[in-house]
Coordinates of C-alpha atoms in Angstrom, one line a residue:
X1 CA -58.0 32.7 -42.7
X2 CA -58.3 31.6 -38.9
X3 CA -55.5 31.3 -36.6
X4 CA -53.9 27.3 -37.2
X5 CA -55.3 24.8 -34.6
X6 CA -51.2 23.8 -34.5
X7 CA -49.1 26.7 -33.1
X8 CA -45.4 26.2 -32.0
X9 CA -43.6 28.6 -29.7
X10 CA -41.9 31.6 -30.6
X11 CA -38.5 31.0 -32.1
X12 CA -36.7 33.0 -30.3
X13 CA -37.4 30.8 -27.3
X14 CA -35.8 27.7 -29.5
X15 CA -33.0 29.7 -30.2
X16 CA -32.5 30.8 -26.6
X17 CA -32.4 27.2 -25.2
X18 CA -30.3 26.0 -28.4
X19 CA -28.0 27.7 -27.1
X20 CA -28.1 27.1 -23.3
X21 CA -28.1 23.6 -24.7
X22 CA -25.8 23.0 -27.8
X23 CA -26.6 20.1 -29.9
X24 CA -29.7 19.3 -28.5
X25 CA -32.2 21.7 -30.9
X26 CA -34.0 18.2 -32.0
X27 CA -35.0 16.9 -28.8
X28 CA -35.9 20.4 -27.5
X29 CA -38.2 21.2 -30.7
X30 CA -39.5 17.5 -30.5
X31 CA -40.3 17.9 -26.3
X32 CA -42.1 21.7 -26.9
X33 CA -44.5 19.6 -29.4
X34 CA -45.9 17.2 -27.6
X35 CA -46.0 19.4 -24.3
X36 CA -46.6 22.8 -25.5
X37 CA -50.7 23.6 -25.1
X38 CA -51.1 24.8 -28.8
X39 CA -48.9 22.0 -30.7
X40 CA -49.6 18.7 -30.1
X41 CA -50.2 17.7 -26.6
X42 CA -50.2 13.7 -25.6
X43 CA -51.1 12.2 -22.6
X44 CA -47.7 10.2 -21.4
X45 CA -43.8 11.1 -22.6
X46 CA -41.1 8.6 -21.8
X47 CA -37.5 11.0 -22.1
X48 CA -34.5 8.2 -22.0
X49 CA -30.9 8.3 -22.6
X50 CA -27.7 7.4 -20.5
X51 CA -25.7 9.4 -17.6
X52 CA -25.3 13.2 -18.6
X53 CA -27.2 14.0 -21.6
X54 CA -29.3 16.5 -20.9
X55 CA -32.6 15.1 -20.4
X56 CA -33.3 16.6 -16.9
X57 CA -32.2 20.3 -17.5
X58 CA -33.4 20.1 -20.9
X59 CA -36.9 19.2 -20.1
X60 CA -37.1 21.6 -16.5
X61 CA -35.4 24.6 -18.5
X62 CA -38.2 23.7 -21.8
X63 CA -41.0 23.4 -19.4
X64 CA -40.0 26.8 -17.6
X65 CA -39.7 28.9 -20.9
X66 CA -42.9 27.4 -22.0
X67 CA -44.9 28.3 -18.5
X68 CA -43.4 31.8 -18.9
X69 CA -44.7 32.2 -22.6
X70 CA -48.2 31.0 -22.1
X71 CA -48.6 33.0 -19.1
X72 CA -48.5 35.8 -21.8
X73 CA -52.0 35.5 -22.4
X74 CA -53.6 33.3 -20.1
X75 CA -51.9 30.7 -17.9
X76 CA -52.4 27.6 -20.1
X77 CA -49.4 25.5 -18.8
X78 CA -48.3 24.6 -15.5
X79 CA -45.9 21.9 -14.2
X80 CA -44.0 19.7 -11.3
X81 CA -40.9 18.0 -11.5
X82 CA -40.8 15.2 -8.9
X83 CA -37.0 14.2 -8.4
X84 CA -37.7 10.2 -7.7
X85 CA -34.0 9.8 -6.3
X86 CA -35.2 11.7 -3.2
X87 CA -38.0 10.0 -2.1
X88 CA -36.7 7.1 -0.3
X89 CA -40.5 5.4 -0.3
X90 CA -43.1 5.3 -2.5
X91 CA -45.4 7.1 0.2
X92 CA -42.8 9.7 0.2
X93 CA -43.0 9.7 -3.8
X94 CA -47.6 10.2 -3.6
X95 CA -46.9 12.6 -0.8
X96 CA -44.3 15.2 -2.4
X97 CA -46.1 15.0 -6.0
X98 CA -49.7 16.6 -4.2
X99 CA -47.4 18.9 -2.2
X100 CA -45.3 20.3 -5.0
X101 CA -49.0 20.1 -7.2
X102 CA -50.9 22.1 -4.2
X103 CA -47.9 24.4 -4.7
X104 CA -47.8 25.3 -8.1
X105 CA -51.7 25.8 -8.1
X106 CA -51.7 27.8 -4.7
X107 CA -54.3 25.2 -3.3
X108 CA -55.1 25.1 0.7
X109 CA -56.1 22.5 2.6
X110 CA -54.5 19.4 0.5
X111 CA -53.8 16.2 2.4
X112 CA -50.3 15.7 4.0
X113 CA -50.8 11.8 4.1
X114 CA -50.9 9.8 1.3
X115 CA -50.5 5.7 0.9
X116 CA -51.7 4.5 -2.3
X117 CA -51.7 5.5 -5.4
X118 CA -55.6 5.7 -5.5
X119 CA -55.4 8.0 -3.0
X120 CA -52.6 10.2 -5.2
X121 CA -55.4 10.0 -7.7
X122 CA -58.6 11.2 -5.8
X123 CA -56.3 14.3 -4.2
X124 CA -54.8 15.3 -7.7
X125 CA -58.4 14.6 -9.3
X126 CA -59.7 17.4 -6.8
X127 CA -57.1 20.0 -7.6
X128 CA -57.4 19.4 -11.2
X129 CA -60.0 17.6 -12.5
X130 CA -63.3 19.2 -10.9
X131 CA -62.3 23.1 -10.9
X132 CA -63.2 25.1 -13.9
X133 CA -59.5 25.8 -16.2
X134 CA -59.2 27.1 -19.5
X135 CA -60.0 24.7 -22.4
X136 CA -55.9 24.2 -23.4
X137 CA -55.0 24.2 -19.8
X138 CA -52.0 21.4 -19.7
X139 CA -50.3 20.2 -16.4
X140 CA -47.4 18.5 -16.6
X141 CA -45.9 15.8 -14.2
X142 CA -42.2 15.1 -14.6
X143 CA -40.9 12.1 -12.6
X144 CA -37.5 12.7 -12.9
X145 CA -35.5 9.0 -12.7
X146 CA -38.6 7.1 -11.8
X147 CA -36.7 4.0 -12.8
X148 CA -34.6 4.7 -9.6
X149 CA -37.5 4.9 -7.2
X150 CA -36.7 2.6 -3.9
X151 CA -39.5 0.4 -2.7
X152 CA -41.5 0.7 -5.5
X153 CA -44.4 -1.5 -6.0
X154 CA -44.6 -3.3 -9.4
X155 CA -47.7 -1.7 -10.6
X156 CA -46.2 2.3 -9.7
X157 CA -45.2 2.8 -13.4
X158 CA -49.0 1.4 -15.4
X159 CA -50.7 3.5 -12.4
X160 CA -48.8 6.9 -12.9
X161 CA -49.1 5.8 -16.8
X162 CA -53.1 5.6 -16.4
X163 CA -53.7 9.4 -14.7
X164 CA -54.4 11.1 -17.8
X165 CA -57.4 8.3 -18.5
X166 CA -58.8 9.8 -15.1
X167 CA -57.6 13.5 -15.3
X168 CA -57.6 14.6 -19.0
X169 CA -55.7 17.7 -18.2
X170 CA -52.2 15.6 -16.9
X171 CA -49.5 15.1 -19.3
X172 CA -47.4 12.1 -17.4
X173 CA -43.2 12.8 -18.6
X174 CA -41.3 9.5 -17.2
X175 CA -37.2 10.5 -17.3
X176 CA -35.5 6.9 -17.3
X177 CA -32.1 5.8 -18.3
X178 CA -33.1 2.6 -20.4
X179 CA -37.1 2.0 -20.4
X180 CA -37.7 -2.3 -21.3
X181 CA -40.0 -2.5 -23.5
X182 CA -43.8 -1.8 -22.8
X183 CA -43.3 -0.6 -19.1
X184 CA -45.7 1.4 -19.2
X185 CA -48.1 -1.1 -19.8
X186 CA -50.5 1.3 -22.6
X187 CA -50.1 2.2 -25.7
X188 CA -49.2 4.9 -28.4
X189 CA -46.7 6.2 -26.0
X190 CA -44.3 8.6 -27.5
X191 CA -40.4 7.9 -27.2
X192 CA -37.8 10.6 -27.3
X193 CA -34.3 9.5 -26.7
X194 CA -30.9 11.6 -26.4
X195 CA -28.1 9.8 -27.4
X196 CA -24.6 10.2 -26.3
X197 CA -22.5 13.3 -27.4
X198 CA -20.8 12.8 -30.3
X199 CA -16.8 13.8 -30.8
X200 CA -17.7 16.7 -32.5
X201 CA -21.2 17.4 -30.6
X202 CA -18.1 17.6 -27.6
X203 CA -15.9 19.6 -28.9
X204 CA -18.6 21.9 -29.8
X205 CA -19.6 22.4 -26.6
X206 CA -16.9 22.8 -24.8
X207 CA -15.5 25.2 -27.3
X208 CA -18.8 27.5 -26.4
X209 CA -18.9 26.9 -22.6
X210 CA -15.4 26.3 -21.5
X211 CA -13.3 28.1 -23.8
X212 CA -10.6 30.4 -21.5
X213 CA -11.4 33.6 -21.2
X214 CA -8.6 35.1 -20.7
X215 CA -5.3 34.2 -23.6
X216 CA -2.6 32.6 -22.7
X217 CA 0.6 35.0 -21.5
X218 CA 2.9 35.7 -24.6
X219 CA -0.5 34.5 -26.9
X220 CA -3.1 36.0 -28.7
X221 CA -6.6 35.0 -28.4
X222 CA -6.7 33.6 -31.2
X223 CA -3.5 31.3 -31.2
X224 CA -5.2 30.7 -27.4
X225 CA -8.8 29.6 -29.0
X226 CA -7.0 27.4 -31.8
X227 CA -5.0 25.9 -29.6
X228 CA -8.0 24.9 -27.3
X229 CA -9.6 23.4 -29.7
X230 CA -7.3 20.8 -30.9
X231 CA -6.3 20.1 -26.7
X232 CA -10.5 19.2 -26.1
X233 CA -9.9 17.0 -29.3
X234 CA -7.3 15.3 -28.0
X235 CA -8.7 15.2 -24.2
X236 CA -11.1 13.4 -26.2
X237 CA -9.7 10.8 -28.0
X238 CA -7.4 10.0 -25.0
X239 CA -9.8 9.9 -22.3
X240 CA -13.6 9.7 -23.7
X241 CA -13.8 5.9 -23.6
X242 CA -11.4 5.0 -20.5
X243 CA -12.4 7.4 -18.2
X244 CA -14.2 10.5 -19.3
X245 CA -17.3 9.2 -20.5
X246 CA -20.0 11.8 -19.8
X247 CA -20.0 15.9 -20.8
X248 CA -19.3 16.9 -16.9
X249 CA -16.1 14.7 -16.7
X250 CA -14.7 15.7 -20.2
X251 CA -15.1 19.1 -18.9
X252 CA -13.5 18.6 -15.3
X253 CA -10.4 16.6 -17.3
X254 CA -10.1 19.5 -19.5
X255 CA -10.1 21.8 -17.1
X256 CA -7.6 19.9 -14.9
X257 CA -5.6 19.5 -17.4
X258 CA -5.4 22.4 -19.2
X259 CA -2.5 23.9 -17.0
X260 CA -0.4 21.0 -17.1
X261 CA -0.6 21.1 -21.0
X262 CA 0.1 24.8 -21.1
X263 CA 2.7 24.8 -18.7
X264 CA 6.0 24.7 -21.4
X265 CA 4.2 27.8 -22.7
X266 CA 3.9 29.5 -20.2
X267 CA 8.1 28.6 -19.4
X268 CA 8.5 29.9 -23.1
X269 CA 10.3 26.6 -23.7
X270 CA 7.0 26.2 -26.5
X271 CA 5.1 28.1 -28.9
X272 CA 1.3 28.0 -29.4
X273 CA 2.2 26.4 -32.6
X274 CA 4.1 23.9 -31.8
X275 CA 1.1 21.6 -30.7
X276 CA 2.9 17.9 -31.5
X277 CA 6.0 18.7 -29.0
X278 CA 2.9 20.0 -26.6
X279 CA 1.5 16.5 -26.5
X280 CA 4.5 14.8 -26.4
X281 CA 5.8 16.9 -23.0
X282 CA 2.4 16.6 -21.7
X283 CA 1.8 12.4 -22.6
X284 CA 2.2 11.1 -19.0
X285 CA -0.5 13.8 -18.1
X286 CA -2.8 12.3 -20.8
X287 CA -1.6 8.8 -19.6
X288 CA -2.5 9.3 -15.5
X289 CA -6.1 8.4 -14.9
X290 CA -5.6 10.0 -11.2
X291 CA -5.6 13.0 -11.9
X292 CA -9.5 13.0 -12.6
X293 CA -10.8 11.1 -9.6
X294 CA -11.2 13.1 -6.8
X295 CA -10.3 11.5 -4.0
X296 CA -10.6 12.2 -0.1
X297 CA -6.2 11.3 0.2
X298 CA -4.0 14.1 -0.8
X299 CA -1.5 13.8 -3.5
X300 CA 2.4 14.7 -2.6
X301 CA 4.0 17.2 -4.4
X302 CA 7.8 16.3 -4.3
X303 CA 9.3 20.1 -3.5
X304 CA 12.2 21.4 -0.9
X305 CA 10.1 21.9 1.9
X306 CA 10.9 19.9 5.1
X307 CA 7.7 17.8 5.4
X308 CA 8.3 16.3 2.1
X309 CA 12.7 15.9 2.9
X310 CA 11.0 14.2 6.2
X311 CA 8.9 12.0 5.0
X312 CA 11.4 10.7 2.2
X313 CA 13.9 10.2 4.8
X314 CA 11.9 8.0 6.8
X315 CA 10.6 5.9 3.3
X316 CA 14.6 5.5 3.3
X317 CA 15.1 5.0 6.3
X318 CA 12.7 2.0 6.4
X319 CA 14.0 0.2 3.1
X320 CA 17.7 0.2 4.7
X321 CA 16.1 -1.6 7.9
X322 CA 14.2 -3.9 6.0
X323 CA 17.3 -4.7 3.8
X324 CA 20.0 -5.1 6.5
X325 CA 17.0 -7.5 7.9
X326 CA 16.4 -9.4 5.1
X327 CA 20.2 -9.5 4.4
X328 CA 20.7 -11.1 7.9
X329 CA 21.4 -14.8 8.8
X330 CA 18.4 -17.3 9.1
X331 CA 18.6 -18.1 12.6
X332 CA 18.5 -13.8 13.1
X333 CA 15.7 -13.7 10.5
X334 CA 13.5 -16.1 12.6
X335 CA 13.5 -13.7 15.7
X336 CA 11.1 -11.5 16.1
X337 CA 11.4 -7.9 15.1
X338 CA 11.6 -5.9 18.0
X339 CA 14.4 -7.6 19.4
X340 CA 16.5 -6.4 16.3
X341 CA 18.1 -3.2 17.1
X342 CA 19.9 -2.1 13.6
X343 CA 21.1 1.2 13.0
X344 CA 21.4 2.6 9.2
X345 CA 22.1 5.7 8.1
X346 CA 19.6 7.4 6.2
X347 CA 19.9 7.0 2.0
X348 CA 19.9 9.6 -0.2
X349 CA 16.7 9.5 -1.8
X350 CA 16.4 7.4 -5.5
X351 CA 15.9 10.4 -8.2
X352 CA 12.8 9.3 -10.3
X353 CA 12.3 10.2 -14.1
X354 CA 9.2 11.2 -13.5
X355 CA 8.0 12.7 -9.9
X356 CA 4.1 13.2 -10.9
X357 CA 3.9 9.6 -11.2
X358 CA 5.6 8.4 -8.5
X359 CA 3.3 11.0 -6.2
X360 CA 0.3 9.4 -7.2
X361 CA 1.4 6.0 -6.9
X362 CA -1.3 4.4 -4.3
X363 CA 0.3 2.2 -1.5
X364 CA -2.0 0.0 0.1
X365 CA 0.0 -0.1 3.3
X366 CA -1.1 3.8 3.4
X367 CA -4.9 3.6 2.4
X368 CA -5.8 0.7 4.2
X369 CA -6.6 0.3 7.4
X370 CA -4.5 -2.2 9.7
X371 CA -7.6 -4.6 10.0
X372 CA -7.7 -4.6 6.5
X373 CA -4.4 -5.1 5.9
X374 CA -4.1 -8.0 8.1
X375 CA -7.1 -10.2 6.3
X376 CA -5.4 -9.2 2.7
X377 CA -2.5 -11.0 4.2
X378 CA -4.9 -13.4 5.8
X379 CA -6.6 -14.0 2.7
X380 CA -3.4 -14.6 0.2
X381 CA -2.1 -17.5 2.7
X382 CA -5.4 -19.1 2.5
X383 CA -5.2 -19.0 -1.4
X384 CA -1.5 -20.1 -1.6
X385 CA -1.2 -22.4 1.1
X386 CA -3.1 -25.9 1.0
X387 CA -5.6 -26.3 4.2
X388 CA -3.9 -29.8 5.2
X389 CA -0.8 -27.9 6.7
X390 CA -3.3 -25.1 8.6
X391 CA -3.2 -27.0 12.0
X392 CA 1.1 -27.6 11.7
X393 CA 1.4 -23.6 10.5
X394 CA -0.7 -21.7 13.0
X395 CA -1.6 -24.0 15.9
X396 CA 0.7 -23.5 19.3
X397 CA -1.3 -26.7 20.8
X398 CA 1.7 -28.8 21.0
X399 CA 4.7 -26.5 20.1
X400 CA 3.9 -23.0 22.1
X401 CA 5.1 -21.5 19.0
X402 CA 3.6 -21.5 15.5
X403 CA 6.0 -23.0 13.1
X404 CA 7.4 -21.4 10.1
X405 CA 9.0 -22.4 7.0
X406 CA 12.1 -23.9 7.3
X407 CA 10.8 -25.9 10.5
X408 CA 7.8 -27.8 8.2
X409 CA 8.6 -30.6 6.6
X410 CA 6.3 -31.3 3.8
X411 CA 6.2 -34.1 0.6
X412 CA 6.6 -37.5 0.3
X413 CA 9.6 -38.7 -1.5
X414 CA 9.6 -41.4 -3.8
X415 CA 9.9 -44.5 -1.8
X416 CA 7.4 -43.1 0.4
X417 CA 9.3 -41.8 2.9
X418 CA 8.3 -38.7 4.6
X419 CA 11.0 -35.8 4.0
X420 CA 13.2 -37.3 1.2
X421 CA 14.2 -35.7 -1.9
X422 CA 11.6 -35.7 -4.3
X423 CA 13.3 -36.0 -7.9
X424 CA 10.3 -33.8 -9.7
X425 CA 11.5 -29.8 -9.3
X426 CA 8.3 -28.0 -8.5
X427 CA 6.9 -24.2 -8.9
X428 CA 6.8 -22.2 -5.7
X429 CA 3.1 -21.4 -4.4
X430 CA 3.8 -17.6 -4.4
X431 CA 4.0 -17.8 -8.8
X432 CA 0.8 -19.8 -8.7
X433 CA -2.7 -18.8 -9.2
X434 CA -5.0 -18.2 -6.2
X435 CA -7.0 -21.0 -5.4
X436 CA -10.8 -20.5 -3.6
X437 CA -10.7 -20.6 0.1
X438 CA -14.1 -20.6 2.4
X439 CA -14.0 -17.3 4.4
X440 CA -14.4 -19.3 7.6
X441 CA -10.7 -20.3 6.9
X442 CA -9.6 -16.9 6.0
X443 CA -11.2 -15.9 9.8
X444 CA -9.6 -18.4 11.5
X445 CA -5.8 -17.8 10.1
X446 CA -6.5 -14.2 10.7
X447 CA -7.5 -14.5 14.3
X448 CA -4.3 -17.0 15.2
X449 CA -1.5 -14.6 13.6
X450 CA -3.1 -11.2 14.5
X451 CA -1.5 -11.4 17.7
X452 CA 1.8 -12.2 16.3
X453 CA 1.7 -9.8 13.5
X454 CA 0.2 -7.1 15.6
X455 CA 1.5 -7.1 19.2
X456 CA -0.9 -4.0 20.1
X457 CA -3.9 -6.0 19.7
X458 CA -2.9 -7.7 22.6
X459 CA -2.2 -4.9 24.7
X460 CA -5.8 -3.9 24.1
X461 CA -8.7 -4.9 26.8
X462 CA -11.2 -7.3 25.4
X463 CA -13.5 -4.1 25.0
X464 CA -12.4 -1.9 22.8
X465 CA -10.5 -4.9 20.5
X466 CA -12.6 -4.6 17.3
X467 CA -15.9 -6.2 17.0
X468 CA -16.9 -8.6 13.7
X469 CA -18.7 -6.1 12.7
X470 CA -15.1 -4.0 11.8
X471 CA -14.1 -7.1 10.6
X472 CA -16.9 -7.5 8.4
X473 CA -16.7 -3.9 7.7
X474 CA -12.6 -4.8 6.6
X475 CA -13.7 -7.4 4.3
X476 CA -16.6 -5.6 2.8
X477 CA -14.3 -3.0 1.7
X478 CA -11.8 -5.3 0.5
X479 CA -14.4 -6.7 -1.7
X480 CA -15.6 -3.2 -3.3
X481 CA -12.0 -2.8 -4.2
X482 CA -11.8 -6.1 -5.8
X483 CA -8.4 -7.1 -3.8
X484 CA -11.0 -10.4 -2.7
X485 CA -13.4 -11.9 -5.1
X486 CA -15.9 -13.8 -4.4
X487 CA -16.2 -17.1 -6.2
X488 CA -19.8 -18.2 -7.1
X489 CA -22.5 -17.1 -6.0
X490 CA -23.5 -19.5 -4.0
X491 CA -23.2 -19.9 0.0
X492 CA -23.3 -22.5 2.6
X493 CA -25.5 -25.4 1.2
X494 CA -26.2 -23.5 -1.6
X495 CA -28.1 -20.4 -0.6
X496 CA -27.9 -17.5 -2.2
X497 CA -27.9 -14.1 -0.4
X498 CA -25.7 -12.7 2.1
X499 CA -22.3 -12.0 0.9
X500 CA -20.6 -12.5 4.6
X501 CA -21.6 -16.3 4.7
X502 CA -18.7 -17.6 6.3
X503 CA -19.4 -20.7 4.3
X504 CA -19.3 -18.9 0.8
X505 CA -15.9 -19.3 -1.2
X506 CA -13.2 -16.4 -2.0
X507 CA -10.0 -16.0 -3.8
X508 CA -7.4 -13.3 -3.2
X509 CA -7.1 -11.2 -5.9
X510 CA -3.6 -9.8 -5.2
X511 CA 0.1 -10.2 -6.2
X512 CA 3.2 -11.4 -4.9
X513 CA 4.6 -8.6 -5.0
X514 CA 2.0 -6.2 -3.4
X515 CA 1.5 -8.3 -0.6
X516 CA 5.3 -9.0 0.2
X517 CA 5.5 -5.3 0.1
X518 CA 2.1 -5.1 2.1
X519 CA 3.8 -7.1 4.7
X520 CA 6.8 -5.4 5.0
X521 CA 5.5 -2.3 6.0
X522 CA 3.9 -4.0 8.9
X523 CA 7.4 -6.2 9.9
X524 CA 5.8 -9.4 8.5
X525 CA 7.7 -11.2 6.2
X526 CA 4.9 -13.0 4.5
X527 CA 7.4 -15.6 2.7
X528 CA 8.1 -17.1 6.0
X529 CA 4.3 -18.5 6.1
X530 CA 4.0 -20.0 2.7
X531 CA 4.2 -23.7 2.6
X532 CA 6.4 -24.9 -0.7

C-alpha cells in the first residue's frame, strides 16, 4: 500500500505540548490539522477565546514544533507571527509582516516602505509566489490580536483574508478575542475556539506547574501536595469570579497567598490535616482583594520599629487636634485654622482586631493629589448644595468674606416671610442623593475656595500655580476612579465627544463620610459650606 495522502505528526510531539499545555490536547490536535503540510492544510484560521487561554503560546509553540519536524526531511513549513498590539499603524502592521517574512526566508533586498495593502501583496507575492518551493511547502501568517490593530482601515481584515486567493502557498491564522460574525468577509473559514478553564481544568494545572517544591517544615510531601490541592480549590471558589478571572492571576493569588494560609503551620499552632481551622484563620486573607493588585503605594506593616510608632503618633496626634477643634465653641470654630494654637498630648494608639486590614485600608487624603482633592470637595458641594445660594456662599463682592453656615439664612416660612420657622422638619442635604451639576460650576466653586482652603496657592507666583491642563488632568483621574460620574452623554447643546465639556453634566459619586474625612485632613470642615 502507498504512504496516506493524510499524515499527522508524530505523537510524541502531541504529547510534549500536552503537557507544556495542560488541558488544551483538543485545540492543539485540531490547530496541527489544519496547519500541518501533510494533514489538512486550509487557507484562513480564525483562533478566538477570551483573556489568558492559551491561544497565543499555544499556536507559536505548535507552529515551532511543527517547523522543527518537517525540517526533518525537507523544509515544508515556515512561519511569522505578527504581534498587531505593537504596530501602532497599519503601515507599521504591512511593513513588519515583509520584514519578519524576508527574515524567515533569508531574502535580500525586500522593500522597507510599505503603504497599502496591495503593496503588502506584490512584495510577499515575490518572495513566495514566483520562486520555485517544494509542492507541500506551507507558510503560515499569524496576526496575533488583529482585532486590536490601531488605525485600521475597514477593509484590513477581507484583504489579509484574500492572500491565499493570490499566494496559494499562505495559510492566513487571525488570533481575536470575540470575531462578529462573517468578518472575514469569505467563506468556509474554519473556527477554533478555547474556552475558559474550567474548575478542575485549574486545579489541574496548577497542581502540575505550581505545586511547591519543597514540603512544608514539620510535613511530608505528601500531606504538603494534598494540602495544596484542596488550598487551589478553595483560591478558586473564593476568588475565580471576583477577582481572579484568568490562569496568570489564579496563579499569582495562589502564590501570594499561599504563605499567609500556611503560616499557623508553620507556628505549629495547625496540622496539615486540619484544613477547616486553616480556612477559617486564613478567611480575612481570602476576603482582602488587595492583596492581589499590585499597586505602585506600599502597604504598612504595623511592627515595633520607629517609623511605624512615628507615623501612628502623628495619625493620633491629628485626631486629638481635630477633636479639641471640633469640640470648641462656634464663634472659635469660625476662625480660621492657623490662628488655633492647641496643644494635646499624643493618644495611645486604638488596638485593632485585625492589623492586615487596617494596613491596607486606602485613604484618599494619602493617594490623591491636593488638586484632586480640592475638586472632590469642589464637586460634593456642587451636588449637595442648590446653585441659587452659589453667589451668597462663595462671593466676597459685597461682604469681603464668603459666608458660611450659620450666617445664611435660607427658606421661606409659612406666611411668606423670609427667615421664619418653617413647621415642615426637613432632611439634611449631606443624607441626600447627589444631584447633577455642570462642570463649569464645579470650576468656578473650586477656583473661589482654593485660596481659602489652601493658603499656599496663594503664596505661589502666577507661573508655576497649576495650569487647566493639571486641572483637567485632576478631574480626568477622578473620573477613571469613578469618585465623579458623568451623567449622560451628552455635552453643551447636545454634542457628543469630549468628556472635559465644561457644559456636560456630573454628579459626585462620594460619601458623607469620606469627604468630611477628606476635608479634615486638609483643615476644611466641609459641613460649614453645605446649605440646609
Amino acid at each position: 500500500m502507498g504512504d496516506s495522502l493524510f499524515q499527522l505528526p508524530d505523537e510524541l510531539l502531541f504529547t510534549t505540548l500536552s503537557q507544556t499545555f495542560p488541558c488544551r490536547d483538543a485545540q492543539i490536535r485540531a490547530v496541527a490539522t489544519l496547519l500541518h503540510p501533510h494533514a489538512a492544510p486550509c487557507r484562513n484560521l480564525v483562533i478566538h477565546g477570551t483573556e489568558a487561554t492559551g491561544k497565543s503560546a499555544i499556536t507559536a509553540a505548535l507552529l515551532q514544533a511543527l517547523q522543527d519536524d518537517t525540517e526533518k526531511d525537507e523544509p515544508l513549513l515556515r512561519h511569522v507571527i505578527v504581534n498587531s498590539i505593537e504596530c501602532i499603524t497599519a503601515r507599521h502592521l504591512y511593513e513588519s509582516t515583509i520584514a519578519k517574512v524576508a527574515e524567515a526566508l533569508q531574502w535580500q533586498g525586500g522593500a522597507t516602505r510599505c503603504d497599502s495593502v496591495s503593496q503588502m501583496v506584490v512584495e510577499l507575492s515575490k518572495m513566495l509566489k514566483y520562486p520555485s518551493y517544494p509542492d507541500n511547502f506551507r507558510f503560515v501568517l499569524v496576526f496575533d490580536g488583529i482585532d486590536r490593530q490601531r488605525e485600521a482601515p475597514i477593509t484590513l481584515l477581507p484583504a489579509l483574508a484574500r492572500l491565499s486567493e493570490i499566494i496559494p502557498r499562505i495559510t492566513s491564522v487571525f488570533t481575536v478575542t470575540s470575531p462578529p460574525a462573517g468578518f472575514l468577509r469569505t467563506s468556509f473559514v474554519p473556527y477554533i475556539e478555547f474556552p475558559n478553564y474550567t474548575k478542575n481544568e485549574f486545579v489541574t494545572i496548577l497542581n502540575t506547574t505550581s505545586l511547591p517544591t519543597a514540603p512544608l517544615p514539620t510535613t511530608t510531601i505528601q500531606e504538603t501536595t494534598e494540602l495544596w490541592n484542596r488550598f487551589t480549590g478553595a483560591i478558586h471558589d473564593a476568588l475565580a469570579r471576583s477577582a481572579s478571572r484568568t490562569l496568570p492571576a489564579l496563579q499569582h493569588a495562589c502564590t501570594s497567598l499561599w504563605p499567609r494560609f500556611t503560616a499557623p503551620v508553620l507556628a505549629g499552632t495547625h496540622t496539615p490535616r486540619e484544613f477547616s481551622r486553616l480556612m477559617v484563620a486564613a478567611r480575612v486573607h481570602f476576603q482582602d482583594e488587595s492583596l492581589l493588585d499590585p499597586g505602585i503605594v506600599a502597604v504598612r506593616s504595623y511592627s515595633s520599629s520607629s517609623t511605624t510608632t512615628t507615623t501612628t503618633t502623628t495619625q493620633a496626634q491629628a485626631k486629638d487636634k481635630t477633636a479639641a477643634q471640633l469640640s470648641a465653641p462656634p464663634s472659635q470654630a469660625n476662625t480660621p485654622r492657623k490662628a488655633h494654637s492647641t496643644t494635646t498630648t499624643p493618644s495611645k494608639p486604638k488596638a485593632t482586631a485585625n492589623p492586615l486590614v487596617s494596613a491596607t485600608t486606602t485613604d484618599l487624603s494619602t493617594l490623591l493629589p491636593p488638586t484632586a482633592r480640592l475638586l472632590l470637595l469642589a464637586s460634593y458641594l456642587a451636588s449637595h448644595n442648590p446653585t441659587r445660594h452659589d453667589l451668597v456662599l462663595f462671593s466676597t463682592f459685597h461682604h469681603g468674606r464668603r459666608r458660611r453656615r450659620g450666617g445664611l439664612s435660607v427658606g421661606m416660612g409659612r406666611g411668606g416671610h423670609r427667615g421664619a420657622q418653617s413647621k415642615h422638619r426637613k432632611i439634611a442635604r449631606k443624607l441626600l442623593g447627589a444631584h447633577a451639576f455642570v462642570l463649569e460650576r464645579m470650576l468656578a466653586i473650586f477656583m473661589a475656595v482654593r485660596g481659602e482652603w489652601d493658603p499656599k496657592w496663594l503664596d505661589q507666583d502666577s507661573s508655576s500655580r497649576e495650569m487647566d491642563a493639571d486641572i483637567e488632568m485632576a478631574i480626568a483621574t477622578l473620573a477613571s476612579l469613578r469618585l465623579l460620574v458623568k451623567v449622560g452623554g451628552a455635552g453643551a447643546g447636545g454634542v457628543t465627544g469630549d468628556q472635559m465639556d465644561r457644559g456636560g453634566k456630573w454628579r459626585c459619586n462620594v460619601g458623607w463620610e469620606v469627604i468630611r474625612g477628606l476635608g479634615r485632613s486638609m483643615g476644611v470642615e466641609i459641613e460649614e459650606w453645605l446649605v440646609e
